Short mmCIF file of C-alpha atoms and ligand atoms in Angstrom, two decimals:
data_model
loop_
_atom_site.label_atom_id
_atom_site.label_comp_id
_atom_site.label_asym_id
_atom_site.label_seq_id
_atom_site.Cartn_x
_atom_site.Cartn_y
_atom_site.Cartn_z
CA MET A 28 45.36 -34.59 -82.62
CA THR A 29 44.80 -38.18 -83.65
CA GLU A 30 46.45 -39.97 -86.52
CA ASN A 31 44.12 -41.38 -89.12
CA THR A 32 44.74 -44.99 -88.08
CA PRO A 33 41.70 -47.07 -88.93
CA SER A 34 40.58 -49.47 -86.20
CA PRO A 35 38.25 -52.33 -87.06
CA ALA A 36 34.85 -50.61 -87.05
CA LEU A 37 31.71 -52.72 -86.80
CA GLU A 38 29.46 -50.22 -88.45
CA VAL A 39 30.04 -47.27 -90.76
CA LEU A 40 27.38 -44.57 -90.92
CA LYS A 41 27.11 -41.58 -93.22
CA THR A 42 25.28 -38.43 -92.27
CA ASP A 43 25.34 -34.70 -93.08
CA CYS A 44 26.23 -33.59 -89.56
CA VAL A 45 27.38 -35.60 -86.56
CA ILE A 46 26.87 -33.88 -83.21
CA VAL A 47 28.86 -35.22 -80.27
CA GLY A 48 26.91 -34.63 -77.04
CA GLY A 49 23.18 -34.68 -76.35
CA GLY A 50 23.07 -31.78 -73.89
CA PRO A 51 20.98 -28.62 -74.43
CA GLY A 52 23.35 -27.35 -77.16
CA GLY A 53 23.61 -30.63 -79.09
CA MET A 54 19.93 -31.59 -78.90
CA VAL A 55 18.60 -28.16 -79.90
CA LEU A 56 21.10 -27.93 -82.78
CA GLY A 57 20.06 -31.42 -83.91
CA TYR A 58 16.40 -30.42 -83.89
CA ILE A 59 16.98 -27.15 -85.79
CA LEU A 60 19.02 -28.90 -88.49
CA ALA A 61 16.49 -31.74 -88.76
CA LEU A 62 13.70 -29.14 -89.17
CA GLN A 63 15.55 -27.94 -92.26
CA GLY A 64 15.81 -31.43 -93.73
CA ILE A 65 19.46 -32.00 -92.79
CA GLU A 66 20.46 -35.55 -91.91
CA VAL A 67 21.73 -35.47 -88.32
CA THR A 68 23.27 -38.04 -85.99
CA VAL A 69 23.69 -37.16 -82.31
CA LEU A 70 26.06 -39.31 -80.25
CA GLU A 71 25.32 -39.25 -76.53
CA ALA A 72 27.68 -41.07 -74.19
CA HIS A 73 24.97 -41.93 -71.67
CA GLN A 74 21.93 -44.16 -72.12
CA ASP A 75 19.58 -41.53 -70.70
CA PHE A 76 19.58 -37.86 -69.72
CA HIS A 77 19.20 -38.56 -66.01
CA ARG A 78 22.54 -37.28 -64.78
CA LYS A 79 22.38 -36.49 -61.07
CA PHE A 80 23.44 -32.84 -61.12
CA ARG A 81 22.62 -30.54 -64.03
CA GLY A 82 21.49 -26.95 -64.54
CA ASP A 83 17.76 -26.35 -64.75
CA THR A 84 17.29 -22.69 -65.68
CA LEU A 85 15.85 -21.67 -69.06
CA GLN A 86 16.30 -17.93 -69.52
CA PRO A 87 13.85 -15.81 -71.61
CA SER A 88 16.13 -16.02 -74.66
CA ALA A 89 16.18 -19.83 -74.59
CA LEU A 90 12.38 -19.83 -74.30
CA GLU A 91 12.09 -17.43 -77.25
CA ILE A 92 14.26 -19.74 -79.37
CA LEU A 93 12.17 -22.74 -78.31
CA ARG A 94 9.04 -20.77 -79.31
CA ASP A 95 10.58 -19.96 -82.70
CA ILE A 96 11.18 -23.66 -83.38
CA GLY A 97 7.77 -24.73 -82.07
CA LEU A 98 8.88 -26.37 -78.81
CA SER A 99 8.06 -23.82 -76.08
CA ASP A 100 4.53 -25.16 -75.49
CA ASP A 101 5.82 -28.71 -75.01
CA VAL A 102 8.63 -27.56 -72.71
CA LEU A 103 6.37 -25.33 -70.62
CA ALA A 104 3.88 -28.20 -70.31
CA LEU A 105 6.57 -29.99 -68.24
CA PRO A 106 6.49 -29.42 -64.47
CA HIS A 107 8.28 -26.11 -63.95
CA LYS A 108 8.51 -22.99 -61.83
CA LYS A 109 8.68 -19.43 -63.10
CA ILE A 110 11.12 -17.01 -61.50
CA ARG A 111 10.00 -13.46 -62.24
CA GLU A 112 12.52 -11.55 -60.15
CA ILE A 113 16.03 -11.84 -58.77
CA VAL A 114 16.28 -10.86 -55.12
CA THR A 115 19.75 -9.93 -53.86
CA PRO A 116 20.30 -9.24 -50.15
CA THR A 117 21.95 -5.84 -49.50
CA ASP A 118 23.16 -4.04 -46.35
CA ASP A 119 19.86 -2.15 -46.19
CA GLY A 120 17.47 -4.95 -47.08
CA GLU A 121 17.25 -6.36 -50.58
CA GLN A 122 17.47 -5.36 -54.21
CA VAL A 123 14.85 -6.75 -56.55
CA LEU A 124 15.48 -7.06 -60.28
CA ASN A 125 12.31 -7.82 -62.20
CA TYR A 126 12.14 -9.70 -65.52
CA ASP A 127 9.10 -7.59 -66.49
CA VAL A 128 11.54 -4.92 -67.70
CA LEU A 129 12.31 -7.19 -70.67
CA ARG A 130 10.12 -6.97 -73.71
CA SER A 131 9.64 -10.70 -74.06
CA ASP A 132 6.78 -13.20 -74.32
CA PHE A 133 8.62 -14.94 -71.47
CA PRO A 134 9.47 -12.36 -68.78
CA TYR A 135 10.78 -15.03 -66.41
CA VAL A 136 13.29 -17.83 -65.93
CA ALA A 137 11.65 -21.24 -66.24
CA VAL A 138 13.15 -23.80 -63.86
CA VAL A 139 12.65 -27.07 -65.72
CA SER A 140 14.37 -30.33 -64.83
CA GLN A 141 17.10 -30.65 -67.50
CA PRO A 142 16.62 -34.42 -67.99
CA LEU A 143 12.89 -33.85 -68.67
CA PHE A 144 13.71 -30.95 -71.00
CA LEU A 145 16.19 -33.06 -73.00
CA GLU A 146 13.76 -36.00 -73.22
CA CYS A 147 11.15 -33.56 -74.52
CA VAL A 148 13.48 -32.31 -77.30
CA ALA A 149 14.52 -35.90 -78.10
CA LYS A 150 10.85 -36.87 -78.46
CA ALA A 151 10.23 -33.93 -80.80
CA CYS A 152 13.20 -35.09 -82.92
CA GLU A 153 11.65 -38.54 -83.35
CA VAL A 154 9.26 -37.25 -86.04
CA PHE A 155 12.20 -36.73 -88.41
CA PRO A 156 13.26 -39.92 -90.20
CA HIS A 157 16.60 -38.24 -90.97
CA PHE A 158 17.38 -37.62 -87.26
CA ARG A 159 19.22 -40.28 -85.29
CA LEU A 160 20.11 -40.21 -81.58
CA LEU A 161 22.62 -42.91 -80.63
CA ARG A 162 22.47 -43.22 -76.86
CA GLY A 163 25.25 -44.91 -74.92
CA THR A 164 27.70 -44.04 -77.70
CA ARG A 165 30.91 -42.24 -76.73
CA ALA A 166 33.05 -40.47 -79.34
CA LYS A 167 36.70 -41.53 -79.01
CA GLU A 168 38.59 -40.28 -82.06
CA LEU A 169 38.32 -37.87 -84.94
CA ILE A 170 38.57 -39.18 -88.47
CA GLU A 171 40.86 -36.85 -90.38
CA GLN A 172 42.19 -36.61 -93.89
CA ASP A 173 44.69 -33.96 -95.02
CA ASN A 174 44.06 -32.09 -91.77
CA ILE A 175 40.32 -31.90 -92.48
CA VAL A 176 37.91 -33.49 -90.00
CA LYS A 177 35.74 -36.04 -91.78
CA GLY A 178 33.90 -37.75 -88.93
CA VAL A 179 34.28 -39.52 -85.59
CA ARG A 180 34.93 -42.98 -84.24
CA ALA A 181 32.81 -43.93 -81.28
CA ARG A 182 32.20 -46.84 -78.95
CA SER A 183 28.90 -48.27 -77.76
CA ALA A 184 27.98 -51.45 -75.88
CA ASP A 185 27.51 -53.12 -79.30
CA GLY A 186 31.00 -52.23 -80.52
CA ASP A 187 32.80 -49.49 -82.44
CA ILE A 188 31.21 -47.33 -85.10
CA GLU A 189 32.48 -44.75 -87.55
CA VAL A 190 30.29 -41.81 -88.46
CA HIS A 191 31.36 -39.92 -91.59
CA ALA A 192 29.92 -36.44 -92.02
CA SER A 193 30.43 -33.07 -93.72
CA LEU A 194 30.69 -31.54 -90.25
CA VAL A 195 31.47 -32.74 -86.73
CA VAL A 196 30.01 -30.55 -83.97
CA GLY A 197 31.60 -30.84 -80.52
CA ALA A 198 28.72 -30.17 -78.10
CA ASP A 199 30.22 -32.46 -75.49
CA GLY A 200 30.40 -30.09 -72.56
CA ARG A 201 33.02 -28.60 -70.25
CA PHE A 202 35.43 -31.57 -70.46
CA SER A 203 35.02 -31.77 -74.26
CA MET A 204 36.88 -34.71 -75.76
CA ILE A 205 36.27 -33.27 -79.24
CA ARG A 206 37.98 -30.00 -78.27
CA LYS A 207 40.98 -31.93 -76.90
CA LEU A 208 41.21 -34.13 -79.99
CA SER A 209 40.91 -31.12 -82.29
CA GLY A 210 43.93 -29.44 -80.70
CA LEU A 211 42.04 -26.14 -80.35
CA PRO A 212 43.54 -24.40 -77.30
CA VAL A 213 41.41 -23.25 -74.38
CA HIS A 214 42.21 -20.38 -72.02
CA THR A 215 41.31 -19.98 -68.38
CA LEU A 216 40.02 -16.43 -68.02
CA ALA A 217 40.03 -15.95 -64.27
CA ASP A 218 40.90 -17.76 -61.10
CA VAL A 219 37.57 -18.48 -59.49
CA PRO A 220 37.97 -18.45 -55.70
CA TYR A 221 35.21 -20.96 -55.03
CA ASP A 222 33.84 -24.36 -55.99
CA ILE A 223 30.33 -25.75 -55.61
CA LEU A 224 29.26 -28.79 -53.64
CA TRP A 225 26.15 -30.40 -55.13
CA PHE A 226 23.84 -32.73 -53.26
CA SER A 227 20.16 -33.56 -53.16
CA LEU A 228 17.56 -33.86 -50.44
CA PRO A 229 14.13 -35.46 -50.80
CA TYR A 230 11.26 -33.06 -51.51
CA LEU A 231 8.55 -33.39 -48.88
CA GLU A 232 4.95 -32.27 -48.81
CA GLY A 233 4.68 -28.81 -47.28
CA ASP A 234 8.13 -27.71 -48.54
CA PRO A 235 8.40 -24.23 -50.10
CA GLN A 236 7.24 -24.20 -53.74
CA GLU A 237 9.46 -21.50 -55.15
CA GLY A 238 11.33 -23.31 -57.89
CA MET A 239 14.63 -21.82 -56.82
CA ILE A 240 15.71 -20.47 -53.43
CA ASN A 241 18.85 -18.45 -52.66
CA LEU A 242 19.88 -19.19 -49.10
CA PRO A 243 22.69 -17.26 -47.39
CA VAL A 244 23.65 -18.91 -44.08
CA GLY A 245 26.55 -17.23 -42.24
CA ASP A 246 29.56 -17.53 -44.55
CA LYS A 247 27.79 -20.16 -46.68
CA PHE A 248 25.65 -19.53 -49.75
CA LEU A 249 23.26 -22.22 -50.96
CA VAL A 250 21.00 -22.38 -54.02
CA LEU A 251 18.12 -24.86 -53.95
CA PHE A 252 16.44 -26.03 -57.17
CA GLN A 253 13.12 -27.80 -56.91
CA ARG A 254 13.07 -31.00 -58.97
CA PRO A 255 9.92 -33.18 -59.24
CA SER A 256 10.81 -35.34 -56.23
CA GLU A 257 13.91 -33.74 -54.73
CA TRP A 258 15.85 -30.58 -54.07
CA GLN A 259 19.06 -30.19 -56.07
CA ILE A 260 21.27 -28.05 -53.86
CA GLY A 261 24.49 -26.21 -54.63
CA CYS A 262 26.63 -24.87 -51.78
CA VAL A 263 29.46 -22.43 -52.53
CA ILE A 264 32.72 -23.44 -50.78
CA PRO A 265 36.18 -21.80 -50.93
CA LYS A 266 38.33 -23.33 -53.67
CA GLY A 267 40.63 -26.02 -52.35
CA SER A 268 38.73 -26.48 -49.07
CA TYR A 269 37.00 -29.74 -50.05
CA GLN A 270 39.61 -32.15 -48.65
CA GLN A 271 39.58 -30.37 -45.30
CA LEU A 272 35.76 -30.37 -45.17
CA LYS A 273 35.80 -34.12 -45.69
CA GLU A 274 37.57 -34.66 -42.37
CA ALA A 275 34.15 -34.38 -40.66
CA PRO A 276 30.87 -35.93 -41.86
CA PRO A 277 28.77 -33.75 -44.21
CA TYR A 278 25.93 -33.27 -41.70
CA ALA A 279 28.39 -31.50 -39.37
CA TYR A 280 29.22 -28.98 -42.10
CA PHE A 281 25.53 -28.19 -42.68
CA GLU A 282 24.54 -27.96 -39.00
CA ASP A 283 24.14 -24.15 -39.13
CA VAL A 284 21.92 -24.47 -42.23
CA GLY A 285 19.60 -26.82 -40.34
CA ARG A 286 19.49 -24.38 -37.40
CA GLN A 287 18.53 -21.46 -39.66
CA GLU A 288 16.10 -23.50 -41.81
CA PRO A 289 14.59 -26.08 -39.44
CA VAL A 290 12.37 -27.43 -42.24
CA PHE A 291 15.50 -29.06 -43.74
CA ALA A 292 17.26 -29.94 -40.46
CA GLU A 293 16.30 -33.61 -40.26
CA ARG A 294 17.10 -34.25 -43.93
CA LEU A 295 20.49 -32.55 -43.57
CA ARG A 296 21.27 -34.70 -40.52
CA ALA A 297 20.82 -37.78 -42.73
CA LEU A 298 23.75 -36.69 -44.95
CA ASP A 299 26.43 -38.96 -43.56
CA ASP A 300 28.48 -39.96 -46.61
CA TRP A 301 30.54 -37.61 -48.79
CA LYS A 302 29.89 -40.00 -51.71
CA ASP A 303 26.38 -38.50 -51.88
CA LEU A 304 27.86 -35.07 -52.60
CA SER A 305 29.59 -34.04 -55.80
CA LEU A 306 32.26 -31.35 -56.20
CA LEU A 307 31.96 -28.99 -59.19
CA SER A 308 35.23 -27.21 -59.88
CA VAL A 309 34.09 -23.76 -60.98
CA LYS A 310 36.03 -22.17 -63.83
CA ILE A 311 35.64 -19.63 -66.59
CA GLU A 312 37.24 -20.81 -69.81
CA ARG A 313 37.02 -20.07 -73.51
CA ALA A 314 38.49 -21.62 -76.61
CA GLU A 315 40.18 -18.95 -78.69
CA THR A 316 38.99 -20.52 -81.94
CA TRP A 317 35.88 -22.66 -82.07
CA TYR A 318 36.42 -24.34 -85.43
CA ARG A 319 38.68 -26.16 -87.84
CA GLU A 320 37.87 -27.33 -91.31
CA GLY A 321 35.11 -29.92 -90.82
CA LEU A 322 34.63 -29.18 -87.10
CA LEU A 323 32.78 -26.70 -84.86
CA LEU A 324 32.55 -26.37 -81.07
CA ILE A 325 29.42 -25.00 -79.35
CA GLY A 326 28.14 -24.59 -75.79
CA ASP A 327 30.37 -25.50 -72.85
CA ALA A 328 32.83 -27.18 -75.24
CA ALA A 329 33.61 -23.69 -76.60
CA HIS A 330 33.15 -21.68 -73.39
CA VAL A 331 32.70 -22.75 -69.77
CA MET A 332 30.66 -20.12 -67.92
CA SER A 333 30.69 -19.33 -64.21
CA PRO A 334 27.43 -20.16 -62.38
CA VAL A 335 26.82 -16.38 -61.89
CA GLY A 336 23.49 -15.56 -63.57
CA GLY A 337 22.66 -19.18 -64.50
CA VAL A 338 23.42 -18.67 -68.20
CA GLY A 339 25.31 -21.81 -69.33
CA ILE A 340 22.24 -23.47 -70.84
CA ASN A 341 21.11 -20.21 -72.42
CA LEU A 342 24.42 -19.70 -74.19
CA ALA A 343 24.51 -23.31 -75.38
CA ILE A 344 20.99 -22.98 -76.86
CA GLN A 345 21.83 -19.60 -78.43
CA ASP A 346 24.98 -21.11 -80.01
CA ALA A 347 22.83 -23.96 -81.32
CA ALA A 348 20.27 -21.56 -82.81
CA VAL A 349 22.86 -19.41 -84.57
CA ALA A 350 24.80 -22.45 -85.82
CA GLY A 351 21.61 -24.25 -86.89
CA MET A 352 20.54 -21.33 -89.08
CA MET A 353 23.97 -20.67 -90.59
CA LEU A 354 25.01 -24.27 -91.26
CA ALA A 355 21.96 -25.63 -93.06
CA LYS A 356 22.74 -24.25 -96.52
CA GLY A 357 26.28 -25.65 -96.61
CA LEU A 358 25.26 -28.98 -95.09
CA ALA A 359 22.52 -29.38 -97.70
CA LYS A 360 25.22 -29.00 -100.37
CA GLY A 361 27.58 -31.40 -98.57
CA HIS A 362 30.23 -28.84 -97.61
CA VAL A 363 30.51 -26.16 -94.92
CA ASP A 364 33.31 -23.70 -95.63
CA VAL A 365 35.59 -22.39 -92.91
CA ARG A 366 34.29 -18.85 -93.50
CA THR A 367 30.82 -19.93 -92.30
CA LEU A 368 32.32 -21.52 -89.18
CA HIS A 369 34.31 -18.34 -88.55
CA ASN A 370 31.14 -16.24 -88.91
CA ILE A 371 29.26 -18.43 -86.42
CA GLN A 372 31.96 -17.86 -83.82
CA LYS A 373 32.04 -14.14 -84.63
CA LYS A 374 28.29 -13.87 -84.13
CA ARG A 375 28.47 -15.54 -80.71
CA MET A 376 31.71 -14.07 -79.42
CA LEU A 377 30.44 -10.65 -78.28
CA ASP A 378 27.85 -12.12 -75.90
CA THR A 379 30.19 -14.84 -74.65
CA ARG A 380 33.03 -12.40 -73.96
CA LEU A 381 30.87 -9.76 -72.34
CA ILE A 382 28.97 -12.16 -70.10
CA GLN A 383 32.18 -13.88 -68.98
CA MET A 384 33.70 -10.46 -68.28
CA VAL A 385 30.69 -9.41 -66.17
CA GLN A 386 30.80 -12.75 -64.33
CA VAL A 387 34.46 -12.13 -63.44
CA MET A 388 33.61 -8.57 -62.28
CA ILE A 389 30.74 -9.78 -60.09
CA GLN A 390 32.95 -12.45 -58.56
CA ARG A 391 35.71 -9.95 -57.79
CA ALA A 392 33.23 -7.44 -56.34
CA SER A 393 31.66 -10.04 -54.05
CA LEU A 394 35.12 -11.13 -52.92
CA ARG A 395 36.07 -7.51 -52.12
CA ALA A 396 32.79 -7.07 -50.21
CA GLU A 397 33.55 -10.20 -48.18
CA LYS A 398 36.98 -8.88 -47.21
CA LYS A 399 35.70 -5.45 -46.13
CA THR A 400 35.46 -5.11 -42.37
CA SER A 401 33.94 -1.61 -42.13
CA SER A 402 30.91 -0.33 -44.04
CA PRO A 403 31.30 2.73 -46.33
CA PRO A 404 30.41 6.26 -45.11
CA ARG A 405 26.73 7.26 -45.22
CA TRP A 406 27.06 9.53 -48.26
CA VAL A 407 28.70 6.72 -50.28
CA LYS A 408 25.85 4.40 -49.31
CA TRP A 409 23.32 7.07 -50.32
CA ILE A 410 24.91 7.39 -53.78
CA GLN A 411 25.12 3.59 -54.14
CA ASN A 412 21.45 3.37 -53.26
CA LYS A 413 20.43 6.02 -55.79
CA ILE A 414 22.49 4.37 -58.52
CA SER A 415 20.97 0.97 -57.82
CA GLN A 416 17.48 2.49 -58.22
CA LEU A 417 18.20 3.81 -61.74
CA SER A 418 16.10 1.95 -64.26
CA ILE A 419 19.14 1.28 -66.49
CA VAL A 420 20.92 -0.42 -63.56
CA GLN A 421 17.80 -2.52 -62.96
CA TRP A 422 17.48 -3.39 -66.65
CA LEU A 423 21.09 -4.15 -67.60
CA PRO A 424 21.79 -7.38 -65.67
CA VAL A 425 18.37 -8.83 -66.48
CA ARG A 426 18.85 -8.00 -70.17
CA LEU A 427 22.42 -9.35 -70.29
CA PHE A 428 21.73 -12.65 -68.53
CA GLY A 429 18.13 -13.09 -69.75
CA ILE A 430 18.47 -12.12 -73.41
CA GLY A 431 22.09 -11.18 -74.12
CA VAL A 432 23.45 -8.24 -76.09
CA ARG A 433 21.93 -9.28 -79.39
CA ARG A 434 18.63 -11.11 -79.37
CA VAL A 435 18.93 -14.51 -81.07
CA LYS A 436 15.99 -15.08 -83.41
CA VAL A 437 15.19 -18.16 -85.44
CA ARG A 438 12.95 -17.06 -88.27
CA GLY A 439 10.99 -18.92 -90.89
CA LEU A 440 11.42 -22.51 -89.74
CA ILE A 441 7.84 -23.12 -88.66
CA ASP A 442 4.61 -21.43 -89.66
CA THR A 443 3.51 -18.51 -87.49
CA GLN A 444 0.24 -20.18 -86.54
CA ARG A 445 2.01 -23.11 -84.87
CA ARG A 446 4.50 -20.78 -83.22
CA THR A 447 1.89 -18.71 -81.40
CA SER A 448 -0.67 -21.44 -80.70
C1 FAD B 512 25.82 -29.12 -61.29
C2 FAD B 512 25.62 -28.08 -62.35
C3 FAD B 512 24.64 -27.10 -62.20
C4 FAD B 512 24.45 -26.14 -63.19
N1 FAD B 512 23.46 -25.20 -63.04
C5 FAD B 512 23.16 -24.39 -64.09
C6 FAD B 512 22.02 -23.54 -64.06
O1 FAD B 512 21.28 -23.50 -63.08
N2 FAD B 512 21.76 -22.78 -65.14
C7 FAD B 512 22.54 -22.82 -66.26
O2 FAD B 512 22.23 -22.11 -67.24
N3 FAD B 512 23.61 -23.61 -66.32
C8 FAD B 512 23.93 -24.41 -65.28
N4 FAD B 512 25.00 -25.25 -65.36
C9 FAD B 512 25.79 -25.25 -66.59
C10 FAD B 512 25.00 -25.94 -67.70
O3 FAD B 512 24.55 -27.22 -67.29
C11 FAD B 512 25.86 -26.03 -68.94
O4 FAD B 512 26.37 -24.75 -69.25
C12 FAD B 512 25.04 -26.53 -70.12
O5 FAD B 512 24.46 -27.78 -69.82
C13 FAD B 512 25.92 -26.64 -71.34
O6 FAD B 512 25.25 -27.34 -72.34
P1 FAD B 512 26.05 -28.15 -73.44
O7 FAD B 512 25.03 -28.76 -74.32
O8 FAD B 512 27.09 -27.29 -74.04
O9 FAD B 512 26.86 -29.27 -72.64
P2 FAD B 512 26.38 -30.36 -71.59
O10 FAD B 512 25.09 -30.03 -71.00
O11 FAD B 512 27.52 -30.58 -70.68
O12 FAD B 512 26.15 -31.65 -72.48
C14 FAD B 512 27.23 -32.37 -73.01
C15 FAD B 512 26.74 -33.77 -73.31
O13 FAD B 512 27.78 -34.45 -74.02
C16 FAD B 512 27.88 -35.78 -73.55
N5 FAD B 512 29.25 -36.23 -73.84
C17 FAD B 512 30.40 -35.84 -73.24
N6 FAD B 512 31.45 -36.42 -73.83
C18 FAD B 512 30.96 -37.20 -74.83
C19 FAD B 512 31.55 -38.05 -75.80
N7 FAD B 512 32.89 -38.23 -75.88
N8 FAD B 512 30.75 -38.71 -76.67
C20 FAD B 512 29.39 -38.55 -76.63
N9 FAD B 512 28.78 -37.74 -75.72
C21 FAD B 512 29.55 -37.08 -74.84
C22 FAD B 512 27.55 -35.68 -72.07
O14 FAD B 512 27.09 -36.91 -71.57
C23 FAD B 512 26.47 -34.60 -72.06
O15 FAD B 512 25.17 -35.14 -72.14
C24 FAD B 512 25.25 -26.17 -64.36
C25 FAD B 512 26.24 -27.14 -64.49
C26 FAD B 512 26.43 -28.09 -63.50
C27 FAD B 512 27.50 -29.13 -63.69
#
């Protein structure tokens, strides 16, 4: 926790709510609050949203929330791919889980470049004179008085600023500075046995147009996301193996991928510098408490999800929707009580806990399957097959990852006509 030691601040701003972090959680929360007339300032450390590696999957629930706040048409007008089913390879072929089993206007995952998505939300926010996005502004300290958070100090290229607000929202991602400064403890929920190597390859004419491709190659597993001019590729590697991999050039590591998928062979051979690849340390973490008086954490700052199911963005947007609806009344009056912050966490905890638990189970099951040398007897396989064909087994994972346990709805913020047009 920081002491309340004033440093010479160039500029002092006052706002109802200051949101630290312009990711999916922070930007959507900013928009929802601004829609309700709340004065919002979002601080984003970077000048633009064009970070090299980011998640791109918008699940049905995120799309429903965007529809409810009048943004789904704009977002779906961006270049995107729709994934309508999840195909998982099995011993006997493949298992297909179809999003049609969901009762949703959006029975698919939309793969939308996250930088384009965030620019789209930022543009929509511009219509509100009481919304301010300060790009290139990094929060450094909390302003506290009598153990109550009153605002943040931040640094931009033009100098230091202080932003005083009724509420500070930490939406600053998995390495959240706001969470660290707040002193709210975070727990690691499971040891994840793998990390992910991210890299990109140019997209060429004639390449597959599938939006997202799952690619098992021997003991490697790759996921390819189609961006407007490139493939963003994640490759699962055993935790702790990165340093050893780096002893040979990257193209040597991906030689077998090029052999199996000749269409990418030449581009993979051009990968000769590890600096072009980025290591994502995979973890599953959760803050026990997401709030203090004057402060709330949402999205990755409150809970880091595993990549299983591609739900990190969905949860961040759901947190934003729930918080946006529950905070507006207090913010309009200039005070949000701790009870409201507690209730926001309570409303989001069931989904967060359950999804993290299922992610841990899936990870453990896939690890056990990897270690198995012999396949199960025929009758066990027969039962497994029958179970996997049950409609409830088909529906559950799609429902959990696509919508969640409780559907998040944002009602009454825009007129119905605009929502369905
Ligand atoms: C390589 C990669 C691939 C992923 N793939 C997927 C996927 O396919 N599907 C999926 O659902 N999820 C995916 N995820 C996870 C997903 O990106 C996150 O769960 C999601 O973005 C969380 O949103 P958020 O708004 O909470 O935080 P973030 O998106 O992390 O946004 C936080 C923002 O805060 C800013 N910031 C940080 N510190 C400060 C500060 N001190 N001051 C001001 N600003 C600050 C950052 O610049 C950033 O813009 C992926 C993550 C990574 C790293």
